[in-house]
């Protein structure tokens, strides 16, 4: 039989009291003596439940504006005393320290205070000292003490004590593990706040762990750390895979550059768009995105910047796709898309996304700012005698948004707000261009009057020459090569237009 340790004395000191009343009532029904202070003490008293004041136990009041309340040997001695250690118990008896069997803490909301834009002084005051010390002490002594380190554990603990009195060792150890996670996460946010500029160490802590069926391949284990529910409402479908998540991330980042545009639809495969179109309606945008590469679209990830209409859903339903993402769906559209029970349907929420990227390499981690620059037409620098037409400027901006989200080396060909083809992940820019031209012709697109976008500069005029021979009339690129003039001169000779953005958009 698993031994359960009865709770005789509890210390409760929390910031967020949501859900606490049920626990306090249950502890009271089990004749647990409760110690508390400050706002938590007042909360318990308002419930009509007896509570012992920490100040009466320690013979010290709360001082320094509440900065020091529980930091006292009579508190920490009661938490850290080893029940099977004779010397510990002798000292506990000598100094009249009660054994504390349960500690419930919810820390000051440091992370939320920083996110709120509060002043530096307010942020500093939200660095919890007593609470974090209580958590670590109780977790260290988990063999005798149960620690509830945040409101996220309230429900689990209540379920345990409602079934029977006390806790067993396995339960206490599990709570201790969560406690050190809470402590670690809290300290990480404090460290990152104080080191917002040049960091001396890499610190990241994401408390939610979501095991996946496997990683990129079946023989690899995979876990997603994060809270997808904060970004999406999942309305239908199977569990997301490692590869699904990579594609979803690529899709969300791509569509972020089209947030304020007319209805735009993208289809992605292996992190790259195989179809993209901007139209007057979402169903038109979907049809023209699919036309970009109906072969690669099979099993793809679909994303729209506009709500999915019933007409669009009817068209989408005829395609086998893994995931559909949109800001909303009509009720009829949702029912149509749900006909495929494994199809994942996500409703995207409007949330602020992280602005940093991390990647594990060798025996360390790379960190960088996300590429959040979206080059605007008013900032395009005309480099040729011929200027692009209004439609070409629109297409250049469209293609340049996409090239930023396509694996390097890449070339994107577009016309009338539609992706015609792209060359992705090639070792030379010429290869990327020839791949794009071949693909566009394979799907019978007319390249006459199309535009070309490049993620990096042209060191030689070969790409603009190949593009011109294929019918392309306008080019957008970052510029910056010592041989820029060669490409510019060729464009001038044949009447092509070329604009520079000044921003390279490599993606590896």
Coordinates of N, CA and C in Angstrom, one line a residue, residues 240-462:
X240 N -1.4 17.4 -34.4 CA -0.4 18.0 -35.3 C 0.9 17.3 -35.1
X241 N 1.6 17.1 -36.3 CA 2.9 16.4 -36.3 C 4.0 17.5 -36.2
X242 N 5.2 17.0 -36.1 CA 6.4 17.9 -36.1 C 6.5 18.6 -37.4
X243 N 6.3 17.9 -38.5 CA 6.4 18.5 -39.8 C 5.2 19.5 -40.1
X244 N 4.0 19.1 -39.6 CA 2.9 20.0 -39.6 C 3.2 21.4 -39.0
X245 N 3.8 21.3 -37.8 CA 4.1 22.5 -37.1 C 5.1 23.4 -37.8
X246 N 6.1 22.8 -38.4 CA 7.1 23.5 -39.2 C 6.4 24.3 -40.3
X247 N 5.5 23.5 -41.0 CA 4.8 24.2 -42.2 C 3.8 25.2 -41.7
X248 N 3.2 25.0 -40.5 CA 2.2 26.0 -40.0 C 3.0 27.3 -39.6
X249 N 4.2 27.1 -39.0 CA 5.0 28.3 -38.7 C 5.4 29.1 -39.9
X250 N 5.8 28.4 -41.0 CA 6.1 29.0 -42.2 C 4.9 29.7 -42.8
X251 N 3.8 29.1 -42.8 CA 2.5 29.7 -43.3 C 2.1 30.9 -42.6
X252 N 2.2 30.9 -41.3 CA 1.8 32.0 -40.4 C 2.7 33.2 -40.7
X253 N 4.0 32.9 -40.7 CA 5.0 34.0 -41.0 C 4.8 34.6 -42.4
X254 N 4.5 33.8 -43.4 CA 4.3 34.3 -44.7 C 3.1 35.2 -44.7
X255 N 2.0 34.7 -44.2 CA 0.7 35.4 -44.3 C 0.7 36.7 -43.5
X256 N 1.6 36.8 -42.5 CA 1.7 38.0 -41.7 C 2.1 39.2 -42.6
X257 N 2.8 39.0 -43.7 CA 3.1 40.1 -44.6 C 2.0 40.5 -45.5
X258 N 0.9 39.7 -45.5 CA -0.3 40.0 -46.3 C -1.5 40.4 -45.4
X259 N -1.3 40.7 -44.2 CA -2.4 40.9 -43.2 C -3.4 41.9 -43.7
X260 N -2.9 43.0 -44.2 CA -3.8 44.1 -44.6 C -4.1 44.2 -46.0
X261 N -3.8 43.1 -46.8 CA -4.0 43.1 -48.2 C -5.4 42.6 -48.5
X262 N -5.8 42.6 -49.8 CA -7.1 42.0 -50.2 C -7.0 40.5 -49.9
X263 N -8.1 39.8 -50.1 CA -8.0 38.3 -49.8 C -6.9 37.7 -50.5
X264 N -6.1 37.0 -49.7 CA -4.8 36.3 -50.1 C -4.8 34.9 -49.6
X265 N -4.5 34.0 -50.5 CA -4.5 32.6 -50.1 C -3.1 32.0 -50.5
X266 N -2.6 31.1 -49.6 CA -1.3 30.5 -49.8 C -1.4 29.0 -49.6
X267 N -0.7 28.2 -50.3 CA -0.5 26.8 -50.1 C 0.9 26.5 -50.0
X268 N 1.3 25.8 -48.9 CA 2.7 25.5 -48.6 C 3.0 24.1 -48.5
X269 N 4.2 23.7 -48.9 CA 4.7 22.4 -48.8 C 6.2 22.4 -48.4
X270 N 6.5 21.7 -47.4 CA 7.9 21.7 -46.9 C 8.5 23.1 -46.7
X271 N 7.6 23.9 -46.0 CA 8.0 25.3 -45.6 C 8.0 26.3 -46.7
X272 N 7.8 25.9 -47.9 CA 7.8 26.9 -49.1 C 6.4 27.0 -49.7
X273 N 6.1 28.2 -50.2 CA 4.8 28.3 -50.9 C 4.9 27.7 -52.3
X274 N 3.9 26.9 -52.6 CA 3.8 26.4 -54.0 C 2.7 27.1 -54.7
X275 N 1.9 27.8 -54.0 CA 0.8 28.6 -54.5 C 0.5 29.8 -53.7
X276 N 0.2 30.9 -54.4 CA -0.1 32.2 -53.6 C -0.8 33.1 -54.6
X277 N -1.9 33.7 -54.1 CA -2.6 34.6 -55.0 C -3.4 35.6 -54.1
X278 N -3.5 36.9 -54.6 CA -4.3 37.9 -54.0 C -5.4 38.3 -55.0
X279 N -6.7 38.2 -54.5 CA -7.8 38.5 -55.4 C -8.9 39.2 -54.7
X280 N -10.0 39.5 -55.3 CA -11.1 40.2 -54.7 C -11.9 39.4 -53.7
X281 N -11.9 38.1 -53.9 CA -12.6 37.2 -53.0 C -11.7 36.0 -52.6
X282 N -12.0 35.4 -51.5 CA -11.2 34.4 -51.0 C -11.2 33.1 -51.9
X283 N -12.4 32.9 -52.5 CA -12.5 31.7 -53.3 C -11.7 31.9 -54.6
X284 N -11.7 33.1 -55.1 CA -10.8 33.4 -56.3 C -9.3 33.2 -55.9
X285 N -9.0 33.7 -54.7 CA -7.6 33.7 -54.3 C -7.2 32.2 -54.1
X286 N -8.1 31.4 -53.6 CA -7.8 29.9 -53.4 C -7.6 29.3 -54.8
X287 N -8.5 29.5 -55.7 CA -8.4 28.9 -57.1 C -7.1 29.2 -57.8
X288 N -6.7 30.5 -57.7 CA -5.5 30.9 -58.4 C -4.2 30.5 -57.6
X289 N -4.3 30.4 -56.3 CA -3.2 29.8 -55.6 C -3.0 28.3 -55.9
X290 N -4.1 27.6 -56.0 CA -4.0 26.2 -56.4 C -3.5 26.0 -57.8
X291 N -3.8 26.9 -58.7 CA -3.4 26.8 -60.1 C -1.8 27.0 -60.2
X292 N -1.2 27.6 -59.2 CA 0.2 27.8 -59.3 C 1.0 26.5 -59.3
X293 N 0.4 25.5 -58.6 CA 1.1 24.2 -58.6 C 0.1 23.2 -58.0
X294 N -0.9 22.7 -58.8 CA -1.8 21.8 -58.2 C -1.3 20.4 -57.8
X295 N -0.1 20.1 -58.4 CA 0.5 18.8 -58.0 C 1.1 18.9 -56.6
X296 N 1.9 19.9 -56.3 CA 2.5 20.1 -55.0 C 1.5 20.3 -53.9
X297 N 0.4 20.9 -54.3 CA -0.6 21.3 -53.3 C -1.2 20.0 -52.6
X298 N -1.1 18.9 -53.1 CA -1.6 17.6 -52.5 C -0.9 17.4 -51.2
X299 N -1.7 17.4 -50.1 CA -1.1 17.2 -48.8 C -0.5 18.4 -48.2
X300 N -0.8 19.6 -48.7 CA -0.2 20.8 -48.2 C -0.9 21.5 -47.1
X301 N -0.3 22.6 -46.7 CA -0.9 23.5 -45.6 C -1.5 24.7 -46.3
X302 N -2.8 25.0 -46.0 CA -3.5 26.1 -46.6 C -3.7 27.2 -45.6
X303 N -3.5 28.4 -46.0 CA -3.7 29.5 -45.1 C -4.3 30.7 -45.9
X304 N -5.2 31.4 -45.2 CA -5.9 32.6 -45.8 C -5.8 33.8 -44.8
X305 N -5.7 35.0 -45.4 CA -5.7 36.1 -44.5 C -7.2 36.6 -44.3
X306 N -8.1 35.9 -44.9 CA -9.5 36.3 -44.8 C -10.4 35.1 -44.4
X307 N -11.6 35.4 -43.8 CA -12.4 34.3 -43.5 C -12.8 33.4 -44.7
X308 N -12.9 32.1 -44.4 CA -13.2 31.1 -45.4 C -14.7 31.1 -45.7
X309 N -15.1 31.4 -46.9 CA -16.5 31.4 -47.3 C -17.0 30.0 -47.6
X310 N -18.3 29.8 -47.7 CA -18.9 28.5 -48.1 C -18.4 28.1 -49.5
X311 N -18.3 29.1 -50.4 CA -17.8 28.7 -51.8 C -16.4 28.3 -51.8
X312 N -15.6 29.0 -51.0 CA -14.1 28.6 -50.9 C -14.0 27.2 -50.3
X313 N -14.8 26.9 -49.2 CA -14.7 25.7 -48.5 C -15.1 24.5 -49.4
X314 N -16.1 24.7 -50.3 CA -16.5 23.7 -51.2 C -15.4 23.3 -52.2
X315 N -14.6 24.4 -52.6 CA -13.5 24.1 -53.5 C -12.4 23.4 -52.8
X316 N -12.1 23.9 -51.6 CA -11.0 23.3 -50.8 C -11.3 21.9 -50.5
X317 N -12.5 21.5 -50.2 CA -12.9 20.2 -49.8 C -12.5 19.1 -50.8
X318 N -12.4 19.5 -52.0 CA -12.0 18.5 -53.1 C -10.5 18.2 -53.1
X319 N -9.7 19.0 -52.3 CA -8.3 18.8 -52.3 C -7.9 18.1 -51.0
X320 N -7.0 17.1 -51.1 CA -6.5 16.5 -49.9 C -5.4 17.4 -49.3
X321 N -5.7 18.0 -48.1 CA -4.7 18.9 -47.5 C -4.7 18.5 -46.0
X322 N -3.5 18.8 -45.4 CA -3.3 18.4 -44.0 C -4.0 19.4 -43.0
X323 N -3.8 20.7 -43.3 CA -4.2 21.8 -42.4 C -4.8 22.9 -43.2
X324 N -5.8 23.5 -42.6 CA -6.4 24.8 -43.1 C -6.4 25.8 -42.0
X325 N -5.8 27.0 -42.3 CA -5.7 28.1 -41.3 C -6.4 29.3 -41.8
X326 N -7.2 30.0 -41.0 CA -7.9 31.2 -41.4 C -8.3 32.0 -40.2
X327 N -8.5 33.3 -40.3 CA -9.0 34.0 -39.1 C -10.4 33.6 -38.7
X328 N -11.2 33.1 -39.6 CA -12.6 32.6 -39.3 C -13.1 31.8 -40.4
X329 N -14.3 31.2 -40.2 CA -15.0 30.4 -41.2 C -16.5 30.6 -41.0
X330 N -17.2 30.6 -42.1 CA -18.7 30.7 -42.0 C -19.1 29.3 -41.4
X331 N -20.3 29.2 -40.8 CA -20.7 28.0 -40.2 C -20.8 26.9 -41.2
X332 N -21.3 27.3 -42.4 CA -21.4 26.3 -43.5 C -20.1 25.8 -44.0
X333 N -19.1 26.7 -44.1 CA -17.8 26.4 -44.5 C -17.1 25.4 -43.5
X334 N -17.4 25.7 -42.3 CA -16.8 24.8 -41.3 C -17.3 23.4 -41.3
X335 N -18.6 23.3 -41.6 CA -19.2 21.9 -41.7 C -18.7 21.2 -42.9
X336 N -18.5 21.9 -44.0 CA -18.0 21.3 -45.2 C -16.6 20.8 -45.0
X337 N -15.7 21.6 -44.4 CA -14.3 21.2 -44.2 C -14.2 20.1 -43.1
X338 N -15.1 20.0 -42.2 CA -15.1 18.9 -41.2 C -15.5 17.6 -41.8
X339 N -15.9 17.5 -43.0 CA -16.3 16.2 -43.6 C -15.1 15.3 -43.6
X340 N -13.9 15.8 -43.7 CA -12.6 15.0 -43.6 C -12.2 15.1 -42.1
X341 N -12.4 14.0 -41.4 CA -12.3 14.0 -39.9 C -10.8 14.2 -39.5
X342 N -9.8 13.9 -40.3 CA -8.4 14.1 -40.0 C -7.9 15.4 -40.4
X343 N -8.6 16.2 -41.2 CA -8.2 17.5 -41.6 C -8.1 18.4 -40.4
X344 N -7.0 19.0 -40.2 CA -6.8 20.0 -39.1 C -7.4 21.3 -39.5
X345 N -8.3 21.9 -38.8 CA -8.8 23.2 -39.1 C -8.5 24.1 -37.9
X346 N -7.8 25.2 -38.2 CA -7.3 26.1 -37.2 C -7.9 27.5 -37.4
X347 N -8.4 28.1 -36.4 CA -8.8 29.5 -36.5 C -7.7 30.3 -35.8
X348 N -7.1 31.2 -36.5 CA -5.9 31.9 -36.0 C -6.4 33.1 -35.2
X349 N -5.8 33.3 -34.1 CA -6.1 34.5 -33.2 C -5.1 35.6 -33.5
X350 N -5.5 36.8 -33.2 CA -4.7 38.0 -33.4 C -3.8 38.1 -32.2
X351 N -2.6 37.6 -32.2 CA -1.7 37.7 -31.0 C -0.3 38.2 -31.5
X352 N 0.4 38.8 -30.6 CA 1.7 39.3 -30.8 C 2.7 38.1 -30.9
X353 N 3.4 37.9 -32.0 CA 4.3 36.7 -32.1 C 5.7 37.1 -31.6
X354 N 6.5 36.1 -31.2 CA 7.8 36.4 -30.8 C 8.6 37.1 -31.9
X355 N 9.6 37.9 -31.5 CA 10.4 38.6 -32.5 C 11.8 38.1 -32.6
X356 N 12.1 37.0 -31.9 CA 13.4 36.4 -31.9 C 13.3 35.0 -32.5
X357 N 14.3 34.5 -33.1 CA 14.4 33.1 -33.6 C 15.6 32.4 -33.0
X358 N 15.4 31.1 -32.7 CA 16.5 30.3 -32.2 C 16.7 29.1 -33.0
X359 N 17.9 28.6 -33.1 CA 18.2 27.4 -33.8 C 19.4 26.7 -33.1
X360 N 19.2 25.4 -32.9 CA 20.3 24.6 -32.3 C 21.3 24.3 -33.4
X361 N 22.6 24.5 -33.1 CA 23.7 24.1 -34.0 C 24.9 23.7 -33.2
X362 N 25.6 22.7 -33.8 CA 26.8 22.2 -33.1 C 26.5 21.9 -31.6
X363 N 27.3 22.6 -30.8 CA 27.0 22.4 -29.3 C 26.5 23.6 -28.7
X364 N 25.8 24.4 -29.5 CA 25.2 25.7 -29.0 C 23.9 26.1 -29.7
X365 N 23.6 27.3 -29.6 CA 22.3 27.9 -30.1 C 22.6 29.2 -30.8
X366 N 22.0 29.3 -32.0 CA 22.0 30.6 -32.7 C 20.7 31.4 -32.4
X367 N 20.9 32.7 -32.1 CA 19.7 33.6 -31.9 C 19.8 34.8 -32.8
X368 N 18.7 35.1 -33.4 CA 18.6 36.3 -34.2 C 17.3 37.0 -34.1
X369 N 17.2 38.3 -34.5 CA 15.9 38.9 -34.7 C 15.2 38.3 -35.9
X370 N 13.9 38.2 -35.9 CA 13.2 37.8 -37.1 C 13.3 38.8 -38.2
X371 N 13.2 38.4 -39.4 CA 13.2 39.3 -40.6 C 11.8 39.9 -40.7
X372 N 11.6 41.1 -40.0 CA 10.3 41.7 -40.0 C 10.2 42.9 -40.9
X373 N 11.2 43.0 -41.8 CA 11.1 44.1 -42.8 C 10.3 43.7 -44.0
X374 N 9.3 44.5 -44.2 CA 8.5 44.3 -45.4 C 8.7 45.5 -46.3
X375 N 9.4 45.3 -47.4 CA 9.8 46.4 -48.3 C 8.6 47.0 -49.0
X376 N 8.5 48.3 -48.8 CA 7.3 49.0 -49.4 C 7.6 49.7 -50.7
X377 N 6.7 49.7 -51.6 CA 6.9 50.3 -52.9 C 7.5 51.8 -52.9
X378 N 7.0 52.5 -51.9 CA 7.5 53.9 -51.9 C 9.0 54.0 -51.5
X379 N 9.6 52.9 -51.1 CA 11.0 52.8 -50.8 C 11.8 52.1 -51.8
X380 N 11.2 51.7 -52.9 CA 11.9 51.0 -54.0 C 12.8 52.1 -54.7
X381 N 14.0 51.7 -55.0 CA 14.9 52.6 -55.7 C 15.1 52.2 -57.1
X382 N 14.6 53.1 -58.0 CA 14.6 52.8 -59.4 C 16.1 52.9 -59.9
X383 N 16.6 51.8 -60.6 CA 18.0 51.8 -61.0 C 18.1 51.8 -62.5
X384 N 17.0 51.8 -63.3 CA 17.0 51.7 -64.7 C 16.3 52.9 -65.4
X385 N 16.6 53.0 -66.7 CA 15.9 54.1 -67.4 C 14.4 53.8 -67.5
X386 N 14.0 52.6 -67.7 CA 12.6 52.2 -67.8 C 12.1 52.0 -66.4
X387 N 10.9 52.6 -66.1 CA 10.3 52.5 -64.8 C 9.2 51.4 -64.9
X388 N 9.0 50.6 -63.9 CA 7.9 49.6 -63.9 C 6.5 50.3 -63.9
X389 N 5.6 49.6 -64.5 CA 4.2 50.1 -64.5 C 3.6 50.0 -63.2
X390 N 2.4 50.5 -63.0 CA 1.7 50.4 -61.7 C 1.4 48.9 -61.4
X391 N 1.0 48.1 -62.4 CA 0.8 46.7 -62.1 C 2.1 46.0 -61.8
X392 N 3.1 46.4 -62.5 CA 4.4 45.7 -62.2 C 4.9 46.1 -60.8
X393 N 4.7 47.3 -60.4 CA 5.1 47.7 -59.0 C 4.3 46.8 -58.0
X394 N 3.0 46.7 -58.2 CA 2.2 45.8 -57.3 C 2.7 44.4 -57.3
X395 N 3.1 43.9 -58.5 CA 3.6 42.5 -58.6 C 5.0 42.4 -58.0
X396 N 5.8 43.4 -58.1 CA 7.1 43.4 -57.5 C 7.0 43.3 -56.0
X397 N 6.1 44.1 -55.4 CA 5.9 44.1 -54.0 C 5.4 42.7 -53.5
X398 N 4.4 42.2 -54.3 CA 3.9 40.8 -54.0 C 5.0 39.8 -54.0
X399 N 5.8 39.8 -55.1 CA 6.8 38.7 -55.3 C 7.9 38.9 -54.2
X400 N 8.2 40.1 -53.8 CA 9.2 40.3 -52.8 C 8.8 39.9 -51.4
X401 N 7.5 40.0 -51.1 CA 7.0 39.5 -49.9 C 7.3 38.0 -49.8
X402 N 7.0 37.3 -50.9 CA 7.1 35.8 -51.0 C 8.6 35.4 -50.9
X403 N 9.4 36.1 -51.7 CA 10.8 35.7 -51.7 C 11.5 35.7 -50.4
X404 N 11.0 36.6 -49.5 CA 11.5 36.7 -48.1 C 11.2 35.4 -47.3
X405 N 10.2 34.7 -47.7 CA 9.7 33.5 -46.9 C 10.0 32.2 -47.7
X406 N 10.9 32.3 -48.7 CA 11.3 31.1 -49.5 C 12.7 30.7 -49.3
X407 N 13.0 29.4 -49.2 CA 14.4 29.0 -48.9 C 15.4 29.5 -50.0
X408 N 16.5 30.0 -49.5 CA 17.6 30.5 -50.4 C 18.4 29.3 -51.0
X409 N 19.0 29.6 -52.1 CA 18.8 30.7 -53.0 C 17.4 30.5 -53.7
X410 N 16.8 31.7 -53.9 CA 15.4 31.6 -54.5 C 15.2 32.7 -55.5
X411 N 14.4 32.4 -56.4 CA 13.8 33.3 -57.4 C 12.3 33.1 -57.4
X412 N 11.5 34.2 -57.4 CA 10.1 34.1 -57.5 C 9.6 34.9 -58.7
X413 N 8.7 34.2 -59.5 CA 8.1 34.8 -60.7 C 6.6 35.0 -60.4
X414 N 6.1 36.2 -60.6 CA 4.8 36.5 -60.3 C 4.2 37.4 -61.4
X415 N 2.8 37.4 -61.5 CA 2.1 38.2 -62.5 C 0.7 38.4 -62.0
X416 N 0.2 39.6 -62.1 CA -1.2 39.9 -61.7 C -1.6 39.4 -60.3
X417 N -0.7 39.5 -59.3 CA -1.0 39.1 -58.0 C -1.1 37.6 -57.8
X418 N -0.3 36.9 -58.6 CA -0.3 35.4 -58.5 C 1.1 34.9 -58.7
X419 N 1.5 33.9 -57.8 CA 2.7 33.2 -58.0 C 2.7 32.3 -59.2
X420 N 3.6 32.5 -60.1 CA 3.7 31.7 -61.3 C 4.6 30.5 -61.0
X421 N 5.7 30.7 -60.3 CA 6.6 29.7 -60.0 C 7.7 30.3 -59.2
X422 N 8.4 29.4 -58.4 CA 9.6 29.8 -57.7 C 10.6 28.7 -57.8
X423 N 11.9 29.1 -57.8 CA 13.0 28.2 -57.6 C 13.5 28.3 -56.2
X424 N 13.5 27.2 -55.5 CA 13.7 27.2 -54.0 C 14.9 26.4 -53.6
X425 N 15.7 26.9 -52.7 CA 16.8 26.2 -52.0 C 17.8 25.7 -53.0
X426 N 18.2 26.5 -54.0 CA 19.2 26.1 -55.0 C 20.6 26.6 -54.6
X427 N 21.6 25.9 -55.1 CA 23.0 26.3 -54.7 C 23.4 27.5 -55.6
X428 N 22.7 27.8 -56.7 CA 23.1 29.0 -57.5 C 21.8 29.7 -57.9
X429 N 21.9 31.0 -58.0 CA 20.7 31.8 -58.4 C 20.2 31.5 -59.8
X430 N 21.2 31.1 -60.7 CA 20.8 30.7 -62.1 C 20.0 29.4 -62.0
X431 N 20.4 28.5 -61.2 CA 19.6 27.2 -61.0 C 18.2 27.6 -60.5
X432 N 18.1 28.5 -59.5 CA 16.8 28.8 -59.0 C 15.9 29.4 -60.1
X433 N 16.5 30.3 -60.9 CA 15.7 30.9 -62.0 C 15.3 29.9 -63.0
X434 N 16.2 29.1 -63.5 CA 15.8 28.1 -64.5 C 14.8 27.1 -64.0
X435 N 14.9 26.8 -62.7 CA 13.9 25.9 -62.1 C 12.5 26.6 -62.2
X436 N 12.5 27.9 -61.8 CA 11.2 28.6 -61.8 C 10.6 28.7 -63.2
X437 N 11.4 29.0 -64.2 CA 10.9 29.2 -65.5 C 10.4 27.8 -66.0
X438 N 11.1 26.8 -65.8 CA 10.7 25.4 -66.2 C 9.4 25.1 -65.6
X439 N 9.2 25.4 -64.3 CA 8.0 25.0 -63.6 C 6.8 25.9 -64.1
X440 N 7.0 27.1 -64.3 CA 6.0 28.0 -64.8 C 5.5 27.5 -66.2
X441 N 6.4 27.2 -67.0 CA 6.0 26.7 -68.4 C 5.3 25.3 -68.3
X442 N 5.7 24.5 -67.3 CA 5.1 23.2 -67.2 C 3.6 23.3 -66.8
X443 N 3.3 24.4 -66.1 CA 1.8 24.7 -65.8 C 1.2 25.7 -66.7
X444 N 1.9 25.9 -67.9 CA 1.4 26.7 -69.0 C 1.1 28.1 -68.6
X445 N 1.9 28.7 -67.8 CA 1.8 30.1 -67.5 C 2.5 31.0 -68.6
X446 N 2.0 32.1 -68.9 CA 2.6 33.0 -69.8 C 3.5 34.0 -69.0
X447 N 4.8 33.9 -69.3 CA 5.7 34.7 -68.5 C 5.9 36.1 -69.1
X448 N 5.3 36.4 -70.3 CA 5.4 37.7 -70.9 C 4.7 38.7 -69.9
X449 N 5.5 39.7 -69.5 CA 5.0 40.7 -68.6 C 5.1 40.4 -67.1
X450 N 5.7 39.2 -66.8 CA 5.8 38.8 -65.4 C 7.0 39.5 -64.8
X451 N 7.1 39.5 -63.5 CA 8.2 40.1 -62.7 C 9.0 39.0 -62.0
X452 N 10.2 39.4 -61.7 CA 11.1 38.5 -61.0 C 11.6 39.1 -59.7
X453 N 11.6 38.4 -58.6 CA 12.1 38.8 -57.3 C 13.3 37.9 -56.9
X454 N 14.3 38.4 -56.4 CA 15.5 37.7 -55.9 C 15.7 38.0 -54.4
X455 N 16.1 37.0 -53.6 CA 16.4 37.2 -52.2 C 17.7 37.9 -52.0
X456 N 18.6 37.9 -53.0 CA 19.9 38.5 -52.8 C 20.3 39.1 -54.2
X457 N 21.5 39.8 -54.1 CA 21.9 40.5 -55.4 C 22.3 39.6 -56.5
X458 N 22.4 40.1 -57.7 CA 22.9 39.4 -58.8 C 24.4 39.8 -59.0
X459 N 25.4 38.9 -58.9 CA 26.8 39.2 -59.1 C 27.1 39.3 -60.6
X460 N 26.3 38.7 -61.4 CA 26.5 38.7 -62.8 C 25.2 39.0 -63.5
X461 N 25.2 39.4 -64.8 CA 24.0 39.8 -65.5 C 23.3 38.5 -66.1
X462 N 23.8 37.3 -65.8 CA 23.2 36.1 -66.4 C 21.7 35.9 -66.1

